[in-house]
mmCIF file of C-alpha atoms in Angstrom:
data_model
loop_
_atom_site.group_PDB
_atom_site.id
_atom_site.type_symbol
_atom_site.label_atom_id
_atom_site.label_comp_id
_atom_site.label_asym_id
_atom_site.label_seq_id
_atom_site.Cartn_x
_atom_site.Cartn_y
_atom_site.Cartn_z
ATOM 1 C CA UNK A 1 151.057 174.818 -4.339
ATOM 2 C CA UNK A 2 150.733 171.988 -6.879
ATOM 3 C CA UNK A 3 147.980 173.726 -8.827
ATOM 4 C CA UNK A 4 150.008 176.938 -8.700
ATOM 5 C CA UNK A 5 153.020 175.085 -10.099
ATOM 6 C CA UNK A 6 150.955 173.623 -12.920
ATOM 7 C CA UNK A 7 149.563 177.074 -13.755
ATOM 8 C CA UNK A 8 153.062 178.578 -13.716
ATOM 9 C CA UNK A 9 154.345 175.912 -16.108
ATOM 10 C CA UNK A 10 151.412 176.085 -18.521
ATOM 11 C CA UNK A 11 150.389 179.754 -18.462
ATOM 12 C CA UNK A 12 153.256 181.882 -17.169
ATOM 13 C CA UNK A 13 156.153 180.582 -19.238
ATOM 14 C CA UNK A 14 157.468 178.206 -16.614
ATOM 15 C CA UNK A 15 157.874 175.494 -19.245
ATOM 16 C CA UNK A 16 160.927 177.419 -20.478
ATOM 17 C CA UNK A 17 162.644 176.927 -17.103
ATOM 18 C CA UNK A 18 161.678 173.428 -15.952
ATOM 19 C CA UNK A 19 161.866 169.907 -17.316
ATOM 20 C CA UNK A 20 159.323 168.419 -14.925
ATOM 21 C CA UNK A 21 156.466 169.413 -12.661
ATOM 22 C CA UNK A 22 155.949 167.315 -9.533
ATOM 23 C CA UNK A 23 152.915 167.763 -7.295
ATOM 24 C CA UNK A 24 152.258 166.221 -3.894
ATOM 25 C CA UNK A 25 148.686 165.510 -2.796
ATOM 26 C CA UNK A 26 147.351 168.275 -5.035
ATOM 27 C CA UNK A 27 143.678 168.136 -6.027
ATOM 28 C CA UNK A 28 144.512 167.760 -9.732
ATOM 29 C CA UNK A 29 141.131 166.142 -10.382
ATOM 30 C CA UNK A 30 139.275 168.098 -7.719
ATOM 31 C CA UNK A 31 138.545 167.236 -4.130
ATOM 32 C CA UNK A 32 135.655 164.963 -3.260
ATOM 33 C CA UNK A 33 135.534 166.596 0.166
ATOM 34 C CA UNK A 34 135.208 170.040 -1.454
ATOM 35 C CA UNK A 35 132.468 168.738 -3.737
ATOM 36 C CA UNK A 36 130.568 167.369 -0.732
ATOM 37 C CA UNK A 37 131.072 170.656 1.090
ATOM 38 C CA UNK A 38 129.681 172.540 -1.896
ATOM 39 C CA UNK A 39 126.662 170.210 -1.813
ATOM 40 C CA UNK A 40 126.267 171.227 1.851
ATOM 41 C CA UNK A 41 126.925 167.763 3.244
ATOM 42 C CA UNK A 42 129.267 169.508 5.699
ATOM 43 C CA UNK A 43 128.848 172.761 7.600
ATOM 44 C CA UNK A 44 131.472 175.510 7.990
ATOM 45 C CA UNK A 45 132.087 174.486 11.600
ATOM 46 C CA UNK A 46 133.015 170.963 10.480
ATOM 47 C CA UNK A 47 135.320 172.216 7.729
ATOM 48 C CA UNK A 48 137.077 174.841 9.852
ATOM 49 C CA UNK A 49 139.697 172.456 11.352
ATOM 50 C CA UNK A 50 140.581 171.106 7.899
ATOM 51 C CA UNK A 51 140.812 174.502 6.246
ATOM 52 C CA UNK A 52 142.731 175.969 9.197
ATOM 53 C CA UNK A 53 145.476 173.393 8.588
ATOM 54 C CA UNK A 54 145.399 174.324 4.893
ATOM 55 C CA UNK A 55 145.634 178.022 5.757
ATOM 56 C CA UNK A 56 142.456 179.043 3.928
ATOM 57 C CA UNK A 57 138.953 180.055 5.064
ATOM 58 C CA UNK A 58 136.257 177.354 4.781
ATOM 59 C CA UNK A 59 134.488 179.170 1.955
ATOM 60 C CA UNK A 60 137.669 179.156 -0.173
ATOM 61 C CA UNK A 61 137.805 175.370 0.069
ATOM 62 C CA UNK A 62 134.715 175.172 -2.160
ATOM 63 C CA UNK A 63 136.888 176.303 -5.079
ATOM 64 C CA UNK A 64 138.563 172.883 -5.129
ATOM 65 C CA UNK A 65 135.379 171.058 -6.171
ATOM 66 C CA UNK A 66 135.592 168.740 -9.172
ATOM 67 C CA UNK A 67 133.717 171.035 -11.556
ATOM 68 C CA UNK A 68 135.957 174.037 -10.877
ATOM 69 C CA UNK A 69 139.120 171.953 -11.192
ATOM 70 C CA UNK A 70 137.846 170.543 -14.478
ATOM 71 C CA UNK A 71 137.699 174.145 -15.740
ATOM 72 C CA UNK A 72 141.188 174.789 -14.368
ATOM 73 C CA UNK A 73 142.479 171.701 -16.204
ATOM 74 C CA UNK A 74 141.004 173.011 -19.464
ATOM 75 C CA UNK A 75 143.168 176.118 -19.052
ATOM 76 C CA UNK A 76 146.306 174.667 -17.422
ATOM 77 C CA UNK A 77 147.110 172.081 -20.071
ATOM 78 C CA UNK A 78 150.351 170.114 -20.018
ATOM 79 C CA UNK A 79 153.147 171.618 -22.071
ATOM 80 C CA UNK A 80 155.106 169.443 -24.508
ATOM 81 C CA UNK A 81 158.615 168.746 -23.272
ATOM 82 C CA UNK A 82 157.643 168.912 -19.593
ATOM 83 C CA UNK A 83 157.162 165.671 -17.676
ATOM 84 C CA UNK A 84 154.377 165.713 -15.092
ATOM 85 C CA UNK A 85 154.276 163.624 -11.936
ATOM 86 C CA UNK A 86 151.779 163.569 -9.115
ATOM 87 C CA UNK A 87 151.913 161.611 -5.901
ATOM 88 C CA UNK A 88 149.578 161.371 -2.972
ATOM 89 C CA UNK A 89 149.156 159.650 0.314
ATOM 90 C CA UNK A 90 146.625 157.597 2.160
ATOM 91 C CA UNK A 91 145.345 158.017 5.687
ATOM 92 C CA UNK A 92 143.385 155.672 7.871
ATOM 93 C CA UNK A 93 140.436 157.517 9.360
ATOM 94 C CA UNK A 94 139.396 156.887 12.920
ATOM 95 C CA UNK A 95 137.347 158.502 15.646
ATOM 96 C CA UNK A 96 140.031 161.102 16.328
ATOM 97 C CA UNK A 97 139.034 163.074 13.236
ATOM 98 C CA UNK A 98 135.490 164.294 14.002
ATOM 99 C CA UNK A 99 134.768 165.613 10.497
ATOM 100 C CA UNK A 100 134.846 162.056 9.166
ATOM 101 C CA UNK A 101 132.369 160.682 11.674
ATOM 102 C CA UNK A 102 129.251 159.689 9.806
#
């Protein structure tokens, strides 16, 4: 939703209606996990639990790789007069998340 919000503000006239754009854990610089997936370091079966939570098929997740998001950022530039904020979170990984087992 964060990338959608940024696109709305920059490309669909949203800057006329908002003073700020706040995103939460959005892949504004791309997703390292998506980049690894694109490089086939993970298989579809490993990505399925992650993408199921996200509500997208595993193959759609590849779109969030760093190169694609760089292209998105070239299009969805910040608009003057709109303040942009982004926040994220951190998670400790353990053996309960099998995709992160190396």
